[in-house]
XYZ file of C-alpha atoms in Angstrom:
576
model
C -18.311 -26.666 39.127
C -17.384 -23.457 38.172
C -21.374 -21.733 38.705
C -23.623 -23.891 40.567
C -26.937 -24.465 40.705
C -26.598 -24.435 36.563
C -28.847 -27.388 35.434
C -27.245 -29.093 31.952
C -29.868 -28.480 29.293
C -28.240 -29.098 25.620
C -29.880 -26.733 23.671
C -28.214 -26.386 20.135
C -27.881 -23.318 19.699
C -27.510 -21.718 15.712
C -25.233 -19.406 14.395
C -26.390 -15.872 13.989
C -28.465 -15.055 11.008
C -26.088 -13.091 8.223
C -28.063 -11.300 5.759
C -25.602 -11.080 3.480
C -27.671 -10.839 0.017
C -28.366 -7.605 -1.911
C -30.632 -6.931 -4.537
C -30.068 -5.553 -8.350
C -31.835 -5.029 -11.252
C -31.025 -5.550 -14.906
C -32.864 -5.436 -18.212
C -33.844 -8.288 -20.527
C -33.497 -8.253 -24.013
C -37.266 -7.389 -24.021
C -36.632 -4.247 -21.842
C -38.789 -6.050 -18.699
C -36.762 -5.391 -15.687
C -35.735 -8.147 -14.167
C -35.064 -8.698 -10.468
C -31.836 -10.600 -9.436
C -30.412 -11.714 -6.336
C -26.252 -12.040 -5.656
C -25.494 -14.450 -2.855
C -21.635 -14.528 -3.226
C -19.602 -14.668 0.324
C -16.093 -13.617 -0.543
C -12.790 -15.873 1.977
C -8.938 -15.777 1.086
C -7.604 -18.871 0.581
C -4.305 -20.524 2.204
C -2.884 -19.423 -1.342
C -4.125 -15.743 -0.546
C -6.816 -15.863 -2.921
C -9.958 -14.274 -2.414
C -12.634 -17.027 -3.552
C -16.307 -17.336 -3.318
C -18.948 -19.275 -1.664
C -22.854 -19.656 -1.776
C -24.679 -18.246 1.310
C -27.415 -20.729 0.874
C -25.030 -23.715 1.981
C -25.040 -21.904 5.270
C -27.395 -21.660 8.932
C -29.050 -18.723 8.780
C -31.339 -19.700 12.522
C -31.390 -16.338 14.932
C -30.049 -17.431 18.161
C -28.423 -15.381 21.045
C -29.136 -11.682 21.524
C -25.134 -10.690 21.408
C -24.320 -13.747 18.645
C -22.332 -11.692 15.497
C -23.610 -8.437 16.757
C -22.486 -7.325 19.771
C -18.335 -6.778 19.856
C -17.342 -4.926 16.708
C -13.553 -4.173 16.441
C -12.115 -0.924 17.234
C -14.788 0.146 19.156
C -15.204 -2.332 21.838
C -19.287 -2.754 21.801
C -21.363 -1.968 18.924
C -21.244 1.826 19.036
C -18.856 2.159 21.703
C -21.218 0.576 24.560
C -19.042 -1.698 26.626
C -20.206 -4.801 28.124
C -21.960 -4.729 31.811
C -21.383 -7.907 33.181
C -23.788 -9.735 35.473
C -22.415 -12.012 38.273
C -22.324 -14.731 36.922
C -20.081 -13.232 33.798
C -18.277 -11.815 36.674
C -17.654 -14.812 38.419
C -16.344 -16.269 34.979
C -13.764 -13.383 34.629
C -12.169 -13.822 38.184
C -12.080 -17.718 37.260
C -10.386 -17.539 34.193
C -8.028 -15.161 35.268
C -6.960 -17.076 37.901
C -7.090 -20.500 36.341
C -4.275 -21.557 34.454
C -5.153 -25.312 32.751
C -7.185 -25.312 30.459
C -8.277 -28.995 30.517
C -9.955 -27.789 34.131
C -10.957 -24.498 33.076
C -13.017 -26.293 30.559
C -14.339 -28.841 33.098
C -15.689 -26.022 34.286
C -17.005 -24.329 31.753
C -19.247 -27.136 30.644
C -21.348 -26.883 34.224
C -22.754 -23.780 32.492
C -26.325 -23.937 30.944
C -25.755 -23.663 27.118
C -28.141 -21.051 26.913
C -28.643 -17.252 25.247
C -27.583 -15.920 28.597
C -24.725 -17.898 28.945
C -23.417 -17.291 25.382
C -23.724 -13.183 26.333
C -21.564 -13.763 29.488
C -19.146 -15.745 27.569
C -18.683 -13.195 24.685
C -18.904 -10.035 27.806
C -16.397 -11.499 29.777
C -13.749 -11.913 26.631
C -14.274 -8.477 25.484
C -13.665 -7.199 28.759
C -10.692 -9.097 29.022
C -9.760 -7.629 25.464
C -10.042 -4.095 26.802
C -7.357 -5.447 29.853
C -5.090 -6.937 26.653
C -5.751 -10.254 28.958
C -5.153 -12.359 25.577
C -4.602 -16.139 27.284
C -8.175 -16.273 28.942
C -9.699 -15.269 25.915
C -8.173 -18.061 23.866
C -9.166 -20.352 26.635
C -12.848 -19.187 26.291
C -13.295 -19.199 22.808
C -11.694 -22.152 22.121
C -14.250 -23.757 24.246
C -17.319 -22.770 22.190
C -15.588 -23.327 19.218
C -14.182 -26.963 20.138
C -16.105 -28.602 23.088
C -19.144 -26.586 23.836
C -23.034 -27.828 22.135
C -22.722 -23.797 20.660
C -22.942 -23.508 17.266
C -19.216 -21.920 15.454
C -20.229 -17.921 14.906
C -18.153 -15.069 13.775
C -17.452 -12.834 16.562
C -15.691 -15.945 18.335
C -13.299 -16.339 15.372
C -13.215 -12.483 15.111
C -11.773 -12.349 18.456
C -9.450 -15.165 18.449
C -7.870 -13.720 14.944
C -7.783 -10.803 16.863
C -6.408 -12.226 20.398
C -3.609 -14.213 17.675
C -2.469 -10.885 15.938
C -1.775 -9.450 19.366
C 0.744 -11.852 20.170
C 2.358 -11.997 16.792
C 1.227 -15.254 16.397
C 0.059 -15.110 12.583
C 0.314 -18.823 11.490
C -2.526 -19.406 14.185
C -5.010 -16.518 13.227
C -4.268 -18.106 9.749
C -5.382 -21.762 10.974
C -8.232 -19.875 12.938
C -9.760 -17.963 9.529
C -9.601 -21.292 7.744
C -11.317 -22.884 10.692
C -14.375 -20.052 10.365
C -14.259 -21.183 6.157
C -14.640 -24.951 7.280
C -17.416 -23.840 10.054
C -19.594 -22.250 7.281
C -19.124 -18.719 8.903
C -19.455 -15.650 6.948
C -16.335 -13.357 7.275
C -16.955 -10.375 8.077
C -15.288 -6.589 7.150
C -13.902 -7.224 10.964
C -12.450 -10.461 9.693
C -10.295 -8.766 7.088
C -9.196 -5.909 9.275
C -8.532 -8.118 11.998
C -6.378 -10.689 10.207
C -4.387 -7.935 7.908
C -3.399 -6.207 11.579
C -2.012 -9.771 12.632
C -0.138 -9.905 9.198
C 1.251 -6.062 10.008
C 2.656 -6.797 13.289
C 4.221 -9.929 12.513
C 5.924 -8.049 9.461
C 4.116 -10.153 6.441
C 3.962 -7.005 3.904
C 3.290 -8.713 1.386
C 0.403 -11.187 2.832
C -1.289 -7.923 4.125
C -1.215 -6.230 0.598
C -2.282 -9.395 -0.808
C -5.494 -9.902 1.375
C -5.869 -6.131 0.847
C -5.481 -5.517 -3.012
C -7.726 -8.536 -3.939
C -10.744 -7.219 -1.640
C -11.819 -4.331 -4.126
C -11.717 -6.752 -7.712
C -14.679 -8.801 -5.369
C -16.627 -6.202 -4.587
C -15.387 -5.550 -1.361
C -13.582 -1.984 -1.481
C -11.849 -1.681 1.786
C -13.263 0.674 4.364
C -12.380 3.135 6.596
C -12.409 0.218 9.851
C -9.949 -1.812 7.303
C -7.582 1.123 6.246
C -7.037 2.301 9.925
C -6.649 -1.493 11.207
C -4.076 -2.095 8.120
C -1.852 1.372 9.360
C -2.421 0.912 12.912
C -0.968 -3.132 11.930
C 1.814 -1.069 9.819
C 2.456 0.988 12.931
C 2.891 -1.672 15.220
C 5.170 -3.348 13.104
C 7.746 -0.314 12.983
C 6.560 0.312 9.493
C 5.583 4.255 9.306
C 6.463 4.744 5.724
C 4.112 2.411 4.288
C 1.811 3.415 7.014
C 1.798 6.551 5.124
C 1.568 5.531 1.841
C -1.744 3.476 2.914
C -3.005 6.454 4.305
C -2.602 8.374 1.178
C -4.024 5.486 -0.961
C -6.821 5.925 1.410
C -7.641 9.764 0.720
C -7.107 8.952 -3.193
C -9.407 6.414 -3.357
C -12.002 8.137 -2.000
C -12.350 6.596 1.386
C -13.314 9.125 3.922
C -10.467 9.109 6.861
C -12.502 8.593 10.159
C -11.484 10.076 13.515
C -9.811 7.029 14.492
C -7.528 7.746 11.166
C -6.575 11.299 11.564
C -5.729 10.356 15.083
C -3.558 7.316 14.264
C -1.908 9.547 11.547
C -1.029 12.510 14.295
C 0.338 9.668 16.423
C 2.152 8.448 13.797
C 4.067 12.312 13.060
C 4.377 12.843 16.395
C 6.685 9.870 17.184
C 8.248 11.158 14.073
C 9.201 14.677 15.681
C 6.993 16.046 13.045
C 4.559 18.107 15.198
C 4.321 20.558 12.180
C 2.585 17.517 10.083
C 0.235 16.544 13.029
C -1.050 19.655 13.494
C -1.667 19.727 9.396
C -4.290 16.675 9.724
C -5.516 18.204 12.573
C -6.633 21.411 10.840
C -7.395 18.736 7.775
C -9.416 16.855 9.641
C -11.340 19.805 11.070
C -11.896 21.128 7.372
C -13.496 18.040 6.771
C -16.012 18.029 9.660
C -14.545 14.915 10.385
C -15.304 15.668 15.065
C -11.712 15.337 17.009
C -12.294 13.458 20.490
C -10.049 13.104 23.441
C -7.498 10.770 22.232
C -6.822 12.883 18.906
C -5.626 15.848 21.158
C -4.116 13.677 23.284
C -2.344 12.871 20.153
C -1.550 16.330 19.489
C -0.358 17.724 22.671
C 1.911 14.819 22.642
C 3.404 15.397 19.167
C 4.409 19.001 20.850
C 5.474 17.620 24.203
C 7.997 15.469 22.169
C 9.211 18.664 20.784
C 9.497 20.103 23.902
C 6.998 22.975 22.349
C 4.866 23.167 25.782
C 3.321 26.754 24.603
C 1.792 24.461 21.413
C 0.800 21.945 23.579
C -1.059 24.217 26.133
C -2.424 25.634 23.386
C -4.330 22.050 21.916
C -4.892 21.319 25.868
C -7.246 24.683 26.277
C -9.175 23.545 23.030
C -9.827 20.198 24.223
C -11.400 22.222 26.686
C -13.140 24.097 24.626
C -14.468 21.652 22.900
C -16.448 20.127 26.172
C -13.962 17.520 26.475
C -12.407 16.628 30.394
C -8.766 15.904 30.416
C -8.278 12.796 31.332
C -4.839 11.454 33.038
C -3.462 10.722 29.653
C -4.554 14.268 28.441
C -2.551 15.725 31.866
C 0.477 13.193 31.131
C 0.987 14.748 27.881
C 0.874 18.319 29.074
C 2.977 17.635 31.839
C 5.911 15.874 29.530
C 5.837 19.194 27.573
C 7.193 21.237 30.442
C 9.495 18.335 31.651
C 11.337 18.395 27.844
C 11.161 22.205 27.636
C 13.541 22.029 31.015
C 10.559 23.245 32.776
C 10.170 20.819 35.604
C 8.105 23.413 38.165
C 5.796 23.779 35.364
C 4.968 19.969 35.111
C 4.734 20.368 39.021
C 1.722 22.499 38.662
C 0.034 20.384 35.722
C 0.372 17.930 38.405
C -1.119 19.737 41.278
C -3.824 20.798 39.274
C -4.743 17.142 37.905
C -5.331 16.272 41.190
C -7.138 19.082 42.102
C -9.522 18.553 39.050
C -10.076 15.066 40.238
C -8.106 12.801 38.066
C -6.120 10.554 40.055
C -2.339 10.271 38.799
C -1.241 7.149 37.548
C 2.192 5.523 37.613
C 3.116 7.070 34.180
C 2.052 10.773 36.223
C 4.961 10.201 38.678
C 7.390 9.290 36.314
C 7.167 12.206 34.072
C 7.932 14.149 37.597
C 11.008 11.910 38.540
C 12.358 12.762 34.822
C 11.141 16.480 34.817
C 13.286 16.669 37.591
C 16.222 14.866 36.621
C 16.215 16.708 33.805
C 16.833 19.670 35.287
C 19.390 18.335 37.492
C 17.240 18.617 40.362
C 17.729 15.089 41.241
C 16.716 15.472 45.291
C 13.140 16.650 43.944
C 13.325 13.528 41.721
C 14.165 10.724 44.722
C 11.217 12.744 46.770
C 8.741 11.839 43.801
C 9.965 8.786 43.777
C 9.468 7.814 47.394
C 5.937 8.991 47.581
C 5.031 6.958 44.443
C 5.831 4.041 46.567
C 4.314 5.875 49.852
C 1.304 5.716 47.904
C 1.532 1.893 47.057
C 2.392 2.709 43.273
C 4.525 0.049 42.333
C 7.965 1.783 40.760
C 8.195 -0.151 37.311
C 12.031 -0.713 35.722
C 11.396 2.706 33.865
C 10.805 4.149 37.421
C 14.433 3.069 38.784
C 15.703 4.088 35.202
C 14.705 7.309 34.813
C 15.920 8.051 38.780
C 19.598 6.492 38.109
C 19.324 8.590 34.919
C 18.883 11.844 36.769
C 22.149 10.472 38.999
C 23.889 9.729 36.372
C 23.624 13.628 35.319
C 25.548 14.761 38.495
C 28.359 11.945 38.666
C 27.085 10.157 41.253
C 28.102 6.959 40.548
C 27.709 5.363 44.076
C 24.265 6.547 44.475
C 23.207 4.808 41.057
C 24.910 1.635 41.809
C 22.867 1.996 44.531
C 19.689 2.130 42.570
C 20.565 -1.155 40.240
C 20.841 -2.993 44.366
C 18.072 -1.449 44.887
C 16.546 -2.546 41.242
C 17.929 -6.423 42.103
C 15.926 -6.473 45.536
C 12.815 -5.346 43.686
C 12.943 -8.538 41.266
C 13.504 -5.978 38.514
C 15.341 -7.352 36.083
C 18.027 -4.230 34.511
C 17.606 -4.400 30.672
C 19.711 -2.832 28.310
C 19.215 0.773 28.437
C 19.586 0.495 32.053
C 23.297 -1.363 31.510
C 23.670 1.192 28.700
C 23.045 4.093 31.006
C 25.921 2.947 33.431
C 28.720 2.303 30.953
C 27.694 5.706 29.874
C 28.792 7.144 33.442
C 31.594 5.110 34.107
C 33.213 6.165 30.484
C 32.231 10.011 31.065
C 34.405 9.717 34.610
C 36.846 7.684 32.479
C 36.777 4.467 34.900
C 37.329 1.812 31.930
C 38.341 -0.629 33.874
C 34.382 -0.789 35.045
C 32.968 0.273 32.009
C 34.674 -3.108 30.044
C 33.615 -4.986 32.982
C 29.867 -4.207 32.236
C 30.602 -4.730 29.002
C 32.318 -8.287 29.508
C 29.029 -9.077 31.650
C 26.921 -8.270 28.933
C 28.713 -10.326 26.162
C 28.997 -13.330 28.125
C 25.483 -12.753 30.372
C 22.037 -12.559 29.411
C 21.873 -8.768 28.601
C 21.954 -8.065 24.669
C 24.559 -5.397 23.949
C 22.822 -3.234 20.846
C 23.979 -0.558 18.588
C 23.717 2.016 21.532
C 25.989 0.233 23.377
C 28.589 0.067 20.740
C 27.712 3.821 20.132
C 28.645 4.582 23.577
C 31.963 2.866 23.395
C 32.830 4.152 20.492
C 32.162 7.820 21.360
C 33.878 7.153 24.577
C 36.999 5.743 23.500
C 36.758 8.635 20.239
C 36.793 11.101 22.897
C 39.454 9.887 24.882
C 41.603 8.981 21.942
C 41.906 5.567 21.801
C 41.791 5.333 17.992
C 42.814 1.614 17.616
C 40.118 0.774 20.364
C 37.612 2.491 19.066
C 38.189 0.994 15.287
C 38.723 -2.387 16.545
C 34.838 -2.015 17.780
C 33.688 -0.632 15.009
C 35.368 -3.221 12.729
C 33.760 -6.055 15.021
C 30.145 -4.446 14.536
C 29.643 -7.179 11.569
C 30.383 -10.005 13.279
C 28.106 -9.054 16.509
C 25.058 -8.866 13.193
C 24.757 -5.523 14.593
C 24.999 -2.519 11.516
C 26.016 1.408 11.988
C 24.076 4.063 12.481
C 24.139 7.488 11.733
C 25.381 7.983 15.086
C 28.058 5.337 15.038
C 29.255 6.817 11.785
C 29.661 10.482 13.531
C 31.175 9.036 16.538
C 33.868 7.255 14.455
C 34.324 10.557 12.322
C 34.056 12.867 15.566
C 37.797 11.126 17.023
C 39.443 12.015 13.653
C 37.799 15.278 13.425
C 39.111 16.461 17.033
C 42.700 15.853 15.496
C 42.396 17.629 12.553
C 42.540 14.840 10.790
C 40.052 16.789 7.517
C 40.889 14.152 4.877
C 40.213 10.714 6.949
C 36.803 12.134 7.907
C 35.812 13.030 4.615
C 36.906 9.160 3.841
C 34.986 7.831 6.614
C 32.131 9.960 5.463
C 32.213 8.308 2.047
C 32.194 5.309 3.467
C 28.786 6.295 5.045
C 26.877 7.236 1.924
C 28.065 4.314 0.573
C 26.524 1.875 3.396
C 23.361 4.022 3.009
C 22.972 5.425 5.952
C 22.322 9.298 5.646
C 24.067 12.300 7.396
C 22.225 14.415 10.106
C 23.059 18.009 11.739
C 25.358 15.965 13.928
C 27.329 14.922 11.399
C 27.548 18.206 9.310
C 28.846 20.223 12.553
C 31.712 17.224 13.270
C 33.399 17.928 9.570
C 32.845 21.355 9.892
C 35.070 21.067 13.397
C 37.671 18.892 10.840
C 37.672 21.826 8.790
C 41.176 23.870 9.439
C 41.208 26.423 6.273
C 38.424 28.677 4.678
C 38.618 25.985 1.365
C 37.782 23.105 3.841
C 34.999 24.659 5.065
C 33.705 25.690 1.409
C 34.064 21.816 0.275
C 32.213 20.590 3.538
C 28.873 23.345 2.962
C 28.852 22.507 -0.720
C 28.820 18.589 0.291
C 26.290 18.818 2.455
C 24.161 20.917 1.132
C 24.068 18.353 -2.101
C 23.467 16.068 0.188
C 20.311 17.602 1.462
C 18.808 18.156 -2.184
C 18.865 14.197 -2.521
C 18.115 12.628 0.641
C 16.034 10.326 2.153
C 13.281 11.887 4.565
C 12.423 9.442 7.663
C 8.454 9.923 6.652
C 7.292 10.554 2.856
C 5.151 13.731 3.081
């Protein structure tokens, strides 16, 4: 028995009245005015249709107080108010966190009293679990009322299993979960769409997403703002920010007013781009537009400058979050303090630190590793092991990016016995070393020129369970460019196809950088061909390597005049 003391009364409970008729008028051909009702519902097929239904063939009975109303998506509880659970919800949540199968779990669950009350614990406790991305539980829950419980199929439990589905990439089950709500007679919702062109997003289906999205206006549906930011925060997700930004601009020309939630997904968005000067445009946009910033859009902001290393910009948004009656939170401080760590201003993150703490706001894990790589930064890398040992002083777990960022700030100085220390260390934690960890270390042991350990590491990765990547070939590459070990070094890049692995711009400077330290003008202008041609584009690295090729005035003429060509047609990384 999961609550006892529950007696079992069956009551049948309805699904949650949808009033989803509208009223119009028209004219008759005697000029009376005639009063007509439109009861279309509008699904999308398994064909990715959108198709109609009559509302009349469905229960429109009231029931529970929460049923279809209470969890909206993107903002938790209807207008931000998040659940208060009672004890008994809160005896649910411990139980399902701890309880693993489901056939008991739902033993359980049906001791519970199918009643109103029960039905608002139910939907409390999955929300809540929602907010702690606690996706199993909620699958076990709703599954329940959908499959075995006497509660009636309603919206917000297919809403949040779509939902729960697009979280884990698992987009043929939020499909088999929409068609489920069709067959139950539910009405989809606005949150429906959004919800199931996110899962699309994620899981890369472009062109399902568009589908669902382009047929929505023809039906009278035109997508809103709670669509638009769930289809580019989907896009985003999916490591799609071009098309994210081509929604966005779809958005603004179809008249669709950009919400707060937008603007700040957008800033994100430029600011993992490096394109702080574009955030800080749709902030002063949005502003123009009354459209009210809140605490996560200037967290957005001051981040976009911290990953610039422009901590004078980001100080700047910090006091105006300020001013605008807004308390930093940790995230807020986090930000700030990763400005001074990439400026090379590690005492300055110190202080943002001290003063956090002094305001209250208790650092989190993320706090003390922005310290342990402000420090290691700046080569300070005692300062960074001192940080490091009172995070786990304080019972903060170190996480793998905790031991990375420490053998990183090693790694700086040489020390190579100190960070083989660190991956022991790493191994007696039950951390697991992933590749940018491995990366990191045949980075050192090239730089000190000990090969015979760096092709060891690599020979473990190859053969063990750590995936070598393109930064790992990089690495090599650069390493055995630099110590000129031409054959080497093309024999890796030749074996890049076979490995499914393709060249990036920094492969394609690495391989042009050994021929360029020799002089060698007219194989790197060759090798540079043969990037254009691949597609991938040039950067500032790659212009200064041929310009160190360069040996006579002419050379150097031939190499601006290239590149500045170049620049007139290329690809940007974000359309603007």
């Amino acid at each position: 028995m999961l609550i006892s003391g529950n007696t079992l009364n069956y009551i049948f409970i309805e699904p949650r009245g949808c009033n989803g008729d509208f009223r119009w008028r028209a004219s008759s051909s005697t000029g009376v005015s005639v009063r007509k009702y439109k009861q279309d519902g509008f699904f999308i097929d398994k064909n990715g249709k959108l198709r109609s239904f009559n509302h009349k063939k469905l229960s429109r009975k009231r029931c529970g107080s929460l049923r279809g109303k209470g969890w909206k998506y993107g903002s938790g509880f209807v207008d931000g108010i998040f659940p208060v659970l009672s004890p008994t919800a809160q005896q649910i949540l411990k139980f399902v966190q701890k309880e693993v199968d489901s056939n008991a779990a739902w033993d359980a669950f049906d001791s519970l009293s199918p009643t109103h009350a029960t039905w608002d614990d139910l939907i409390n406790v999955s929300v809540q679990l929602r907010l702690n991305k606690k996706w199993d539980p909620i699958v076990l829950i709703c599954e329940w009322i959908l499959k075995r419980s006497s509660f009636k199929p309603d919206v917000i439990c297919f809403n949040l299993l779509i939902d729960t589905y697009g979280q884990k990439s698992l987009y043929k089950k939020a499909e088999l979960t929409y068609l489920e709500l069709l067959e139950a007679r539910c009405i989809p919702t606005e949150d429906t769409y959004a919800l199931l062109l996110k899962a699309y997003c994620t899981s890369g289906l472009l062109e399902k997403a568009e589908a669902v999205f382009s047929e929505m206006p023809k039906y009278g549906l035109p997508p809103s703002a709670v669509v638009y930011n769930a289809y580019i925060d989907g896009l985003m997700k999916g490591g799609n920010p071009q098309k994210a930004v081509v929604v966005f601009q779809r958005m603004k020309r179809d008249y669709c007013q950009p919400s707060t939630e937008t603007y700040t997904l957008m800033i994100n968005l430029y600011g993992k781009a490096s394109k702080s000067y574009m955030a800080l445009k749709l902030f002063n946009e949005m502003r123009s537009h009354k459209c009210k910033p809140n605490i996560c859009t200037y967290t957005a902001l001051v981040n976009a400058f911290a990953r610039e290393g422009l901590c004078e910009k980001a100080e700047e948004i910090f006091e105006q979050l300020q001013e605008a009656g807004l308390e930093p939170d940790v995230y807020a401080y986090n930000a700030l303090m990763e400005a001074y760590s990439r400026a090379g201003y590690p005492y300055g993150a110190a202080e943002i630190f001290s003063l956090m703490q002094h305001m209250g706001c208790e650092p989190d894990r993320a706090s003390y590793n922005i310290m342990v790589d402000a420090y290691g930064r700046a080569g300070l890398h005692d300062e960074a092991e001192a940080v490091f040992e009172e995070m786990k002083r304080l019972g903060v777990s170190p996480t793998m990016k905790s031991h990375m960022l420490l053998l990183c700030a090693y790694s700086k100085t040489g020390n190579v016995a100190k960070c083989e220390d660190i991956l022991n260390r790493m191994h007696k934690s039950g951390l697991k070393p992933d590749t940018f960890v491995i990366n990191s270390m045949l980075n050192l042991y090239g730089r000190l020129g000990q090969f015979e350990k760096m092709e060891e590491v690599l020979t473990a990765m190859e053969k063990g369970p750590y995936a070598a990547d393109i930064s790992t070939y990089n690495i090599l590459i650069n390493i055995y460019g630099r110590a000129g070990f031409i054959d080497r070094m093309e024999g890796l890049f030749q074996s890049l196809p076979v490995k499914k692995l393709t060249p990036d711009v920094v492969t394609w400077t690495s391989r042009i950088g050994a021929y360029s330290r020799k002089k060698l003008y007219r194989k790197c202008l060759q090798i540079f061909e043969e990037m254009i041609d691949s597609g991938c584009y040039p950067d500032g690295g790659t212009a200064k390597v041929l310009l160190s090729a360069c040996s006579s005035e002419d050379q150097i003429e031939q190499v601006t005049t290239l590149i500045r060509t170049m620049h007139k047609d290329m690809r940007t990384a974000l359309p603007i």
